[in-house]
mmCIF file of C-alpha atoms in Angstrom:
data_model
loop_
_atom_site.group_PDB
_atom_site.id
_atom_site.type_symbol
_atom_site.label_atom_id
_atom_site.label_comp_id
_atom_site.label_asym_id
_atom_site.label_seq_id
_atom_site.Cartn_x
_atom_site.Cartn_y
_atom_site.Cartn_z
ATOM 1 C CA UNK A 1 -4.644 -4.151 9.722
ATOM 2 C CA UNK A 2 -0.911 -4.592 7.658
ATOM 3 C CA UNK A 3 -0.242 -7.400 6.382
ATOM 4 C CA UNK A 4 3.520 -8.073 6.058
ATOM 5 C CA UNK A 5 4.693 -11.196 3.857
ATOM 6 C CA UNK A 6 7.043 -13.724 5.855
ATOM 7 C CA UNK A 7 9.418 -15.940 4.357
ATOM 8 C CA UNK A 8 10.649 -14.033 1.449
ATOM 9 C CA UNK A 9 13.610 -13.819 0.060
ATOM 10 C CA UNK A 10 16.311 -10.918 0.831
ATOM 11 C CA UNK A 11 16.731 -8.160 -1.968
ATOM 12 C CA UNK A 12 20.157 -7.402 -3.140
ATOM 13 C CA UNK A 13 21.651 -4.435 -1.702
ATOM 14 C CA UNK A 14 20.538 -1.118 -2.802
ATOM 15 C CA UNK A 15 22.121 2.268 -3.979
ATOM 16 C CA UNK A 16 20.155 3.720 -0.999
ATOM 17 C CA UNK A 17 20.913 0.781 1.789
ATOM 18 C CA UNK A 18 24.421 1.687 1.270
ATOM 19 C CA UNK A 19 23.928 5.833 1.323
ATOM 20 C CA UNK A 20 21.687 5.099 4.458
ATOM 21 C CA UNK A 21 24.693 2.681 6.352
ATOM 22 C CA UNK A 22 27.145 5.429 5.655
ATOM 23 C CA UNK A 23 25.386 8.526 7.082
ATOM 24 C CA UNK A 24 25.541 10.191 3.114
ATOM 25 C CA UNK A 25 22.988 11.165 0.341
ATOM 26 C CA UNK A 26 22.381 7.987 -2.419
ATOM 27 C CA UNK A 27 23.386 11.041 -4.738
ATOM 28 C CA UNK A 28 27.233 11.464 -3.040
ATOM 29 C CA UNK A 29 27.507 7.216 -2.948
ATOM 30 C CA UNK A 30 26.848 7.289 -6.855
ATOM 31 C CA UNK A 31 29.297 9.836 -7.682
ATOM 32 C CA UNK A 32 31.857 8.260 -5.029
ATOM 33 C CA UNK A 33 31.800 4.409 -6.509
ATOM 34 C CA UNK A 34 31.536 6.039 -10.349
ATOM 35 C CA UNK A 35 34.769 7.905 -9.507
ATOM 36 C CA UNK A 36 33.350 11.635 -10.280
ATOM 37 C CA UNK A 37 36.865 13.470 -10.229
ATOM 38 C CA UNK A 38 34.551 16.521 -9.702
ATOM 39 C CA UNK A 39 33.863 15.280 -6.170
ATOM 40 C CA UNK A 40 35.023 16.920 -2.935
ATOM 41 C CA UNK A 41 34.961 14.240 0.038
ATOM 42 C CA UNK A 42 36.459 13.755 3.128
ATOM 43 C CA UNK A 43 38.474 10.604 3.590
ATOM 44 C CA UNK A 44 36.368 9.613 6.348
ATOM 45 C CA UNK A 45 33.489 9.707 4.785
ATOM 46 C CA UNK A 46 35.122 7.950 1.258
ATOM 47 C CA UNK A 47 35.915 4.964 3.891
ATOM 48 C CA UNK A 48 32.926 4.839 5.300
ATOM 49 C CA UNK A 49 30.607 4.825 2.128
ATOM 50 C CA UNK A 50 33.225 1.886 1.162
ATOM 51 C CA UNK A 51 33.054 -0.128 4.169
ATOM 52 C CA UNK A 52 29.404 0.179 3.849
ATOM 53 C CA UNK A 53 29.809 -1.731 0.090
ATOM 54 C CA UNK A 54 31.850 -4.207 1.641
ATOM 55 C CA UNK A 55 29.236 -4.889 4.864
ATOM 56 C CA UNK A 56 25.812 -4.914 2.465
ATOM 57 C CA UNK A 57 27.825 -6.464 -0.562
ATOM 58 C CA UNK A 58 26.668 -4.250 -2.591
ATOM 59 C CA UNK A 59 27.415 -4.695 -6.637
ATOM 60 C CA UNK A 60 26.299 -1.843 -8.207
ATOM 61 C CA UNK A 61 24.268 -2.041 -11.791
ATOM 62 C CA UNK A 62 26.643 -3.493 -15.014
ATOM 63 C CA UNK A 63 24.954 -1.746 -17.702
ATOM 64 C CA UNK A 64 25.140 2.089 -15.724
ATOM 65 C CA UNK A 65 28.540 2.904 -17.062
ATOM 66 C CA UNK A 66 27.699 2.015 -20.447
ATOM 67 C CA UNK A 67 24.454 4.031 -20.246
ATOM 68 C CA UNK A 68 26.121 7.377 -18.964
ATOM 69 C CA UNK A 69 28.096 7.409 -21.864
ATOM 70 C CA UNK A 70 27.450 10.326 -24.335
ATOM 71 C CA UNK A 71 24.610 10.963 -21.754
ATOM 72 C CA UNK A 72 23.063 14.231 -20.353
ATOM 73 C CA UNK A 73 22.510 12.949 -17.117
ATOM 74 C CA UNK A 74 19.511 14.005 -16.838
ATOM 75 C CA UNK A 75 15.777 12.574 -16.775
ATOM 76 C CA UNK A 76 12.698 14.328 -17.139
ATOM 77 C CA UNK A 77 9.625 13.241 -14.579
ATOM 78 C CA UNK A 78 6.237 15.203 -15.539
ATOM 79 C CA UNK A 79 3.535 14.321 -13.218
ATOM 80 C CA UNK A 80 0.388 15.974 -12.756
ATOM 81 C CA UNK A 81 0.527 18.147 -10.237
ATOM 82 C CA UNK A 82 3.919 17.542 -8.511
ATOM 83 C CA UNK A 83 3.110 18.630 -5.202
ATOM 84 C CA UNK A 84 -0.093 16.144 -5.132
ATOM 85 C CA UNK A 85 1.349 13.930 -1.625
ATOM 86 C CA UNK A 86 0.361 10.529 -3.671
ATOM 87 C CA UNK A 87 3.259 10.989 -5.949
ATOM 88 C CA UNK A 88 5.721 11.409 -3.104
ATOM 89 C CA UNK A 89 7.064 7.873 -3.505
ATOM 90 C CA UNK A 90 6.770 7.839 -6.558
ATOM 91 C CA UNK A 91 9.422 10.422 -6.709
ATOM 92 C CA UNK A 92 11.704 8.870 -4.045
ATOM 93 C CA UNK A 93 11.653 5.466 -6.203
ATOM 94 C CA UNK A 94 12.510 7.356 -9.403
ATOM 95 C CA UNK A 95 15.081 9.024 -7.576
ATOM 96 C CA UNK A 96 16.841 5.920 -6.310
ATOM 97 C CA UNK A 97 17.308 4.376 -9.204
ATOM 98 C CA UNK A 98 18.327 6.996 -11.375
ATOM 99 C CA UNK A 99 20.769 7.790 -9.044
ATOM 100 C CA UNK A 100 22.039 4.211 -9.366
ATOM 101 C CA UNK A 101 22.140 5.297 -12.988
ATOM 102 C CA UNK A 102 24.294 8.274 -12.249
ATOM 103 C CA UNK A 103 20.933 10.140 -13.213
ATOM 104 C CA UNK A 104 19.368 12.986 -11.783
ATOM 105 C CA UNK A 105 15.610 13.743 -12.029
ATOM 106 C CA UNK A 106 14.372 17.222 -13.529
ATOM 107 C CA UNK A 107 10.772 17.527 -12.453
ATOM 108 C CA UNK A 108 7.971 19.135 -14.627
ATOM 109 C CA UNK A 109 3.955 20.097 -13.751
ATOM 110 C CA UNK A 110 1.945 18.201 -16.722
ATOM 111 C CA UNK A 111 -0.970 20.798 -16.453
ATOM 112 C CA UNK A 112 1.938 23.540 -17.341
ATOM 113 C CA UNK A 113 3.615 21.530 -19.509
ATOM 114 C CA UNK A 114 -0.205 21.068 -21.721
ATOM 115 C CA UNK A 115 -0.351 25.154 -21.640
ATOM 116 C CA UNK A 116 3.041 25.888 -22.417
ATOM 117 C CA UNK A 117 4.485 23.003 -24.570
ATOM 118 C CA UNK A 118 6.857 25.192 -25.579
ATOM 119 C CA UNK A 119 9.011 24.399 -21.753
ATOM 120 C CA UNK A 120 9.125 20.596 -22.931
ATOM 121 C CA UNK A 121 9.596 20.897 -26.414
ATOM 122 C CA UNK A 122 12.426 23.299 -25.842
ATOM 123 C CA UNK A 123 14.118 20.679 -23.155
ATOM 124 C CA UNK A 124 13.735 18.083 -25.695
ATOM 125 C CA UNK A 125 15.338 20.085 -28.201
ATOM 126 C CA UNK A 126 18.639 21.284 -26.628
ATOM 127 C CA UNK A 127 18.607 17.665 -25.423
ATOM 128 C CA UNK A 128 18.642 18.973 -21.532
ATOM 129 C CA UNK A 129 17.117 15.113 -20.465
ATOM 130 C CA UNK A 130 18.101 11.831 -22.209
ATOM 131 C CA UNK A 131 14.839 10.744 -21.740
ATOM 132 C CA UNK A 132 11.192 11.427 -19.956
ATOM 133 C CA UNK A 133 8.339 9.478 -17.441
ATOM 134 C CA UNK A 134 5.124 10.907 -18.303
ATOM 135 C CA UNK A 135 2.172 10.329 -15.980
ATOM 136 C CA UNK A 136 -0.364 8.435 -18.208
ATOM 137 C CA UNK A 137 -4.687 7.594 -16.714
ATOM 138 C CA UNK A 138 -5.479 10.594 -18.220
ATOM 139 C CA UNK A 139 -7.246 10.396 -21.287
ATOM 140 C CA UNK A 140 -7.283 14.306 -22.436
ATOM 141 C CA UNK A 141 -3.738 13.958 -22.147
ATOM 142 C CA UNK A 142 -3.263 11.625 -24.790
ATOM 143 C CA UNK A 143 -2.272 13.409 -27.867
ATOM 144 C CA UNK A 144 0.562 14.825 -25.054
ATOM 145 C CA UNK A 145 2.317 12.284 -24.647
ATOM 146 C CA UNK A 146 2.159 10.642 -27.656
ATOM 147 C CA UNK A 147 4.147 13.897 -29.092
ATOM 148 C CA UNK A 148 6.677 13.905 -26.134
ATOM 149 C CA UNK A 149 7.297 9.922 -26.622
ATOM 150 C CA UNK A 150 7.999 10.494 -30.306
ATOM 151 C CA UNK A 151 10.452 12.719 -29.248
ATOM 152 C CA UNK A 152 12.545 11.121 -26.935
ATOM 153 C CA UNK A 153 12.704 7.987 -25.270
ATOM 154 C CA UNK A 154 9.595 7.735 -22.510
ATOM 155 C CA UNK A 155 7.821 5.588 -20.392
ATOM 156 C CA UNK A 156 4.354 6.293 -19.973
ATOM 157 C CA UNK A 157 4.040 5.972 -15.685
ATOM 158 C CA UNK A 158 0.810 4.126 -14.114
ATOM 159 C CA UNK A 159 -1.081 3.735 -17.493
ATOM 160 C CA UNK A 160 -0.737 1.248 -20.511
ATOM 161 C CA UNK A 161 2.053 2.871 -23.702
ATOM 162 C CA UNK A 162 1.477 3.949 -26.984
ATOM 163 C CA UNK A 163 3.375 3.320 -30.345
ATOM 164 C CA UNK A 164 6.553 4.739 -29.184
ATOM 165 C CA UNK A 165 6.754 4.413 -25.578
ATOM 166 C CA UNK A 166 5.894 1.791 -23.100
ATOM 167 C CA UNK A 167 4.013 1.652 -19.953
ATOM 168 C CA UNK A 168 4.715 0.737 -16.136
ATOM 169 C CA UNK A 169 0.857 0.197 -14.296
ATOM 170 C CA UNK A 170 -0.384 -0.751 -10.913
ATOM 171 C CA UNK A 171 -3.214 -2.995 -9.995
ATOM 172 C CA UNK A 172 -5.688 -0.283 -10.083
ATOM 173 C CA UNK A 173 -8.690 -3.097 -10.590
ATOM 174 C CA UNK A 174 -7.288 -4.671 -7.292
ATOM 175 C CA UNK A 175 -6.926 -2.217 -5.871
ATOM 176 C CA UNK A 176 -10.729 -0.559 -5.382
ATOM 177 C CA UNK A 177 -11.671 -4.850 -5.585
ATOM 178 C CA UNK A 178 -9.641 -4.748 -2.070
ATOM 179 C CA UNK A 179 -11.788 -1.649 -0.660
ATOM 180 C CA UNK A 180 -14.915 -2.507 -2.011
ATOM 181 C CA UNK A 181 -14.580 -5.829 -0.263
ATOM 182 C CA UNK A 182 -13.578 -4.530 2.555
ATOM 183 C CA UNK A 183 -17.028 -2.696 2.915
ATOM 184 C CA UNK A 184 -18.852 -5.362 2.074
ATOM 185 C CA UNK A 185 -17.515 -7.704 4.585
ATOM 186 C CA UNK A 186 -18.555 -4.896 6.954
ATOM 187 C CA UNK A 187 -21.889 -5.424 6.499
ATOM 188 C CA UNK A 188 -22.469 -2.625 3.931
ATOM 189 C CA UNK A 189 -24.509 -2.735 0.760
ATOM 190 C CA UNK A 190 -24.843 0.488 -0.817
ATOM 191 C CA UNK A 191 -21.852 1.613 -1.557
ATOM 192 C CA UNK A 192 -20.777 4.435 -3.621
ATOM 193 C CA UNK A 193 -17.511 4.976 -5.748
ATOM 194 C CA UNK A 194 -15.887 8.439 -6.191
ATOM 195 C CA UNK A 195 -14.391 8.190 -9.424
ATOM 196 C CA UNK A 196 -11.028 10.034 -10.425
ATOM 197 C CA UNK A 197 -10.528 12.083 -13.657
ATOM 198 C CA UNK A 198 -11.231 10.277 -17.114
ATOM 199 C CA UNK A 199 -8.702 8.197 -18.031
ATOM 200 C CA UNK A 200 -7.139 4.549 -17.992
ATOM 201 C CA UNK A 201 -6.456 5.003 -14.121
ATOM 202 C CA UNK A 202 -10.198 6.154 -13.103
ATOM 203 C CA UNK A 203 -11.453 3.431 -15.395
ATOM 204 C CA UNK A 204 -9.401 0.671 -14.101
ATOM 205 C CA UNK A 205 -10.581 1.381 -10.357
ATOM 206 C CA UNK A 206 -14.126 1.983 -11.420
ATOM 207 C CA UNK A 207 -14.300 -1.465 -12.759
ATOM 208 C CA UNK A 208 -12.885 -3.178 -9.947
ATOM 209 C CA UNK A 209 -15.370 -1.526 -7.409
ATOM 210 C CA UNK A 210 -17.716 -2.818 -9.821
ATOM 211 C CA UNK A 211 -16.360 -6.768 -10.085
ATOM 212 C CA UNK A 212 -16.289 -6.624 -6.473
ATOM 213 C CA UNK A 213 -20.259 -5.997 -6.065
ATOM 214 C CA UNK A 214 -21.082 -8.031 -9.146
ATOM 215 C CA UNK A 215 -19.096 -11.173 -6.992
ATOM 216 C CA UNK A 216 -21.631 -10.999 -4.274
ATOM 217 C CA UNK A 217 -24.149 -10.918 -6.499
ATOM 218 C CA UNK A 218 -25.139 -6.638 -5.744
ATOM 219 C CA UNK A 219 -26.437 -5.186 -9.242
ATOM 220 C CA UNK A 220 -24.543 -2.111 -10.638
ATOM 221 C CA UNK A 221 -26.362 1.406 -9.717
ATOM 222 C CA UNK A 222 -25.445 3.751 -11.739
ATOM 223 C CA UNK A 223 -27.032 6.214 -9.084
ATOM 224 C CA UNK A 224 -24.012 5.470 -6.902
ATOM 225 C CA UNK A 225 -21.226 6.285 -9.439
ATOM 226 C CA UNK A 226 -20.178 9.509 -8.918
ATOM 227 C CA UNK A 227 -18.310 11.716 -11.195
ATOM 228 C CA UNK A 228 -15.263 13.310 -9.180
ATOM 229 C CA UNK A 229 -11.596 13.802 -9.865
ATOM 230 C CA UNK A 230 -8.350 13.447 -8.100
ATOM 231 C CA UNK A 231 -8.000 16.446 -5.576
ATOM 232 C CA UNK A 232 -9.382 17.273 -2.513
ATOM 233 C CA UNK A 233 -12.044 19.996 -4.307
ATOM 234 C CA UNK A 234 -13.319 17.516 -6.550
ATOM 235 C CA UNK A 235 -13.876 15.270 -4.323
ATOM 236 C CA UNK A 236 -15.556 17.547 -1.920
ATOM 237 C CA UNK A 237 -17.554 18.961 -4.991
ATOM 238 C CA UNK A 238 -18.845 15.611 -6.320
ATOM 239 C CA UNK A 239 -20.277 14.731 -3.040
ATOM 240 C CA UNK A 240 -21.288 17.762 -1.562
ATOM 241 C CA UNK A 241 -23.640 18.062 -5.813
ATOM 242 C CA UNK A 242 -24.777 14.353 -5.453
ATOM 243 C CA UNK A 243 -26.084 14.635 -1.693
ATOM 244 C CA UNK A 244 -27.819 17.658 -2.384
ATOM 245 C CA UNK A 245 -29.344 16.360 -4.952
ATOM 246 C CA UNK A 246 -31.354 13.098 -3.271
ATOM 247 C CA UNK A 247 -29.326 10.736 -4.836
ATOM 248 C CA UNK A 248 -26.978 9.789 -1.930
ATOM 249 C CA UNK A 249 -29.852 8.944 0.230
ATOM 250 C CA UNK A 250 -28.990 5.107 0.965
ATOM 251 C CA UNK A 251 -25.679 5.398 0.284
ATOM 252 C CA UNK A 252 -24.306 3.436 3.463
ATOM 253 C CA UNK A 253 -20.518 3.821 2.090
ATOM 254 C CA UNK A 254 -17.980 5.476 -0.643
ATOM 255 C CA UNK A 255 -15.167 4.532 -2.119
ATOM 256 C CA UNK A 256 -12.599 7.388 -3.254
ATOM 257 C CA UNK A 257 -10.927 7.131 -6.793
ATOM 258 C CA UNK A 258 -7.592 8.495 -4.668
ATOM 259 C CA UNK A 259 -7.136 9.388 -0.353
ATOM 260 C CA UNK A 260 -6.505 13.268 -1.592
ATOM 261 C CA UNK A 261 -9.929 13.042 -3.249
ATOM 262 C CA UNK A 262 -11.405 11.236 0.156
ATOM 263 C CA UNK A 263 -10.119 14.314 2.141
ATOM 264 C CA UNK A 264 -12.896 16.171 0.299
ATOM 265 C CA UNK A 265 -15.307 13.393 0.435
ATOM 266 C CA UNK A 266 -15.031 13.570 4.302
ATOM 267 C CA UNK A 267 -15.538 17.478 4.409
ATOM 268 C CA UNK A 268 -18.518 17.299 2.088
ATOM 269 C CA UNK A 269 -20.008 14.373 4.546
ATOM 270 C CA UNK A 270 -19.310 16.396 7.842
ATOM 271 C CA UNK A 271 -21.283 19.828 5.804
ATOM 272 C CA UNK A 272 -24.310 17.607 5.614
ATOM 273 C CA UNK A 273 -23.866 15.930 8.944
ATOM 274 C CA UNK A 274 -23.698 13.092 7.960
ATOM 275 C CA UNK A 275 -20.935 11.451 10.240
ATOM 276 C CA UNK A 276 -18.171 9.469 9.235
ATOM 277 C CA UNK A 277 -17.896 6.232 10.442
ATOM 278 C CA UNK A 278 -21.081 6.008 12.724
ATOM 279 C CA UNK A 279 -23.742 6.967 9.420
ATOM 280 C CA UNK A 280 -20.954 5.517 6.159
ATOM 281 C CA UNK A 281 -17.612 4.259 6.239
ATOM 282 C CA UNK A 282 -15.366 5.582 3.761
ATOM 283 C CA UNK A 283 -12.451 4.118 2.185
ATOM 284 C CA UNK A 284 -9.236 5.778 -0.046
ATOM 285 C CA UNK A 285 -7.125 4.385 -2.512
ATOM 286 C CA UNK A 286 -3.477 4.965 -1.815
ATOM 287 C CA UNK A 287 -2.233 5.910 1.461
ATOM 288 C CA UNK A 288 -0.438 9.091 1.615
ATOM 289 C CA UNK A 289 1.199 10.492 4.585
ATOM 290 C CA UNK A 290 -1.509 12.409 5.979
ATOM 291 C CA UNK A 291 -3.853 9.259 5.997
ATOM 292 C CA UNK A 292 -3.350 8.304 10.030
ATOM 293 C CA UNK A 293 -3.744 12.188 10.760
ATOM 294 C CA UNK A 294 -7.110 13.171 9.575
ATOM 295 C CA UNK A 295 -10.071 12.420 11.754
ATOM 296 C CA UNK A 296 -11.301 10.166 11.732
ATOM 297 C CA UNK A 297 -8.229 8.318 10.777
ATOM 298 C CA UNK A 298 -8.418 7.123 6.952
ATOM 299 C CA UNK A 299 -8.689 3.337 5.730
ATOM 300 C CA UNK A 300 -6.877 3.106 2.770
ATOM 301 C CA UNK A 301 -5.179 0.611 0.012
ATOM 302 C CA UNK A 302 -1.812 1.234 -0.246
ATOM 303 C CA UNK A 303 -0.243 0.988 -3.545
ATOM 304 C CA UNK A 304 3.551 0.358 -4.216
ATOM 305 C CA UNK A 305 4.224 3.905 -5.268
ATOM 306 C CA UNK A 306 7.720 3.579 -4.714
ATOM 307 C CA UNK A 307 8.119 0.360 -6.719
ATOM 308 C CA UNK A 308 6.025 2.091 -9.556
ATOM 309 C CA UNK A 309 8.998 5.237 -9.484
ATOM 310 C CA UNK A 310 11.884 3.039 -9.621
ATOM 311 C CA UNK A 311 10.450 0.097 -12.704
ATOM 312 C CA UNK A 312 9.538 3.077 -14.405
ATOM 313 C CA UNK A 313 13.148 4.080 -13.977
ATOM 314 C CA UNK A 314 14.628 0.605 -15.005
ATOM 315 C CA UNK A 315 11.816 0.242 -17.877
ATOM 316 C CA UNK A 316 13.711 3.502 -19.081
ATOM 317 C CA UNK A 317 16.886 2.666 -18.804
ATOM 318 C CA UNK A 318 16.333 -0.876 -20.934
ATOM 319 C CA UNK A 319 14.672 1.647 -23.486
ATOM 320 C CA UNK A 320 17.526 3.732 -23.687
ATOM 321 C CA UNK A 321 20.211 0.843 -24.261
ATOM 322 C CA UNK A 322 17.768 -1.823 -25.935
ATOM 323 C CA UNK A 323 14.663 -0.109 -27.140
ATOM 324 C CA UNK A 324 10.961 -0.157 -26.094
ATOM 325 C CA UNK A 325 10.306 -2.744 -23.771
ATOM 326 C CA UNK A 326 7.280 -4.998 -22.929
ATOM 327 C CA UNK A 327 4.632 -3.547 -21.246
ATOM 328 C CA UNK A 328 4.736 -3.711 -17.350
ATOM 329 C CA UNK A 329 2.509 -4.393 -14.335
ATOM 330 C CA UNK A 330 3.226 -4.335 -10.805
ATOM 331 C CA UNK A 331 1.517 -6.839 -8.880
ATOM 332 C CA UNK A 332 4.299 -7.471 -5.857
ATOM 333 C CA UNK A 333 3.357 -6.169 -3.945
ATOM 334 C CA UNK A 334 -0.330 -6.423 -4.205
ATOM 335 C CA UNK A 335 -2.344 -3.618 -3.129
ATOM 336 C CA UNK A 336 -2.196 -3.506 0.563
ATOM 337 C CA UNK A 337 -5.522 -3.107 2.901
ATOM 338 C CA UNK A 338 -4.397 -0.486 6.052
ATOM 339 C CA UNK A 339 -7.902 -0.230 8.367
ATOM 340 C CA UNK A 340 -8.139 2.966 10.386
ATOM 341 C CA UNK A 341 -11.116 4.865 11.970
ATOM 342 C CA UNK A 342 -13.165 5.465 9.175
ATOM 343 C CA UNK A 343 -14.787 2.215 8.548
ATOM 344 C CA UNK A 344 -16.812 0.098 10.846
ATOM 345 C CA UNK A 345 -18.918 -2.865 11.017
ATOM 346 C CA UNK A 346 -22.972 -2.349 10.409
#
């Protein structure tokens, strides 16, 4: 099941539509229509980027010029664990829009970055980046980002700000509401939720798994929270603990905090033989690339990951020439129900 929304109105013309009509890299169309003198191109290719302008009518962003002023160039992105498949679009959104920017991303691990705060700090001090997205939801990481935001103009990515930096935020709550009620129009009643690691993120999800049971009337069970994380081995950890210890007994389904978590969940299921969907269904929140590849395929909620890259962008490029903006949420689009093998009617 993919819902697609009908009727609404075309975007404007993007950095990318244009690199993608012309057969070039969004990076090359940038430098191109901001006239880098530094840049080598063939005349073909110079016409064909242009006629690709003209066709898509594409105006590129007022205030970029004026930003790249004075400017490094340069933006930090520190996500944890950068190799994590969720945060692929994330990346590819970020990318697009700094690009329209004339921006390039420089990409840092927040788990190294928390041991060795020396890498940031020193980035920050030779002013290397103009300005940083920090991945917020987790709560030990806090005091982190609070120092980094001081520093330099940030935007806190999928969580709520702090004093000095704003935040960009999906629907987390609507998102595990749309799984939960997915299971429970299947039929099931007992169903468990996988949590992710503490923080606003986790929280969020935890509490809309738990709005979804309390609106058909199913009391909370603590029993069927389970304490997990947001990679494959905690996932796979949490479960395999919680069956072995009795407590998964009824459990007739599971939502998973994240999908990369759920890839655990499933292994930990198939261990005990318990079999995925005939004995539970199981259900994932985002829906990374691997999702239609495991088996049994995995139902998901797709999240607008790419959406969240690029505001977070644009949120930092009003911060930059403006100051700290409002807050942000992203609810178009809403989360997104995608049913595959691994949930079935009882």
């Amino acid at each position: 099941m993919q819902e697609e929304v009908r009727g609404a109105p075309k975007r404007p013309a993007r950095l990318r539509d244009v690199a993608a009509r012309a057969g070039v890299s969004p990076g090359l169309v940038s430098r191109l229509l901001n006239n880098d003198a530094s840049l080598t191109v063939r005349p073909e290719t110079r016409e064909a980027v242009l006629d690709a302008v003209r066709e898509l009518d594409y105006v590129p962003n007022s205030s970029a010029a004026s930003l790249r002023r004075n400017r490094t160039e340069a933006i930090g992105l520190v996500l944890d664990r950068v190799t994590n498949p969720v945060f692929t679009e994330v990346v590819h959104g970020a990318q697009e829009a700094a690009a329209e920017f004339g921006y390039g991303l420089l990409m840092a691990d927040a788990e190294e970055a928390e041991e060795d705060e020396t890498f940031l700090a020193g980035i920050i001090k030779s002013r290397r980046v103009d300005g940083l997205l920090l991945q917020g939801g987790y709560g030990p990481r806090a005091a982190m980002l609070q120092r980094y935001s001081e520093a330099i103009p940030s935007v806190i990515v999928n969580s709520t700000g702090n004093g000095a930096a704003s935040g960009v935020r999906l629907e987390d709550d609507a998102a595990a509401r749309v799984a939960t009620a997915h299971l429970l129009g299947l039929g099931h009643r007992n169903v468990a939720f996988v949590t992710g690691s503490p923080g606003a993120a986790s929280d969020a999800r935890q509490r809309g798994y738990e709005e979804a049971l309390t609106n058909v009337g199913l009391p909370l069970r603590p029993d069927l929270a389970i304490p997990g994380g947001w990679q494959a081995e905690d996932g796979m950890r949490a479960v395999r603990e919680w069956l072995r210890s009795g407590r998964g007994a009824d459990a007739d389904a599971y939502v998973v905090g994240t999908s990369v978590a759920a890839l655990g969940v499933l292994a930990a299921l198939a261990e005990a033989g318990v079999r995925v969907p005939d004995d539970v269904s199981v259900v994932g929140i985002h829906d990374p690339w691997f999702a239609p590849y495991v088996t049994p395929t995995l139902t998901t909620v797709a999240l607008p990951l790419f959406e969240l890259g690029r505001r977070s962008i644009l949120q930092l490029m009003t911060h930059l020439e403006s100051g700290k903006p409002p807050e942000a949420v992203i609810s178009d689009p809403a989360p997104r129900l995608i049913v595959r093998e691994s949930t079935r009617q009882r």
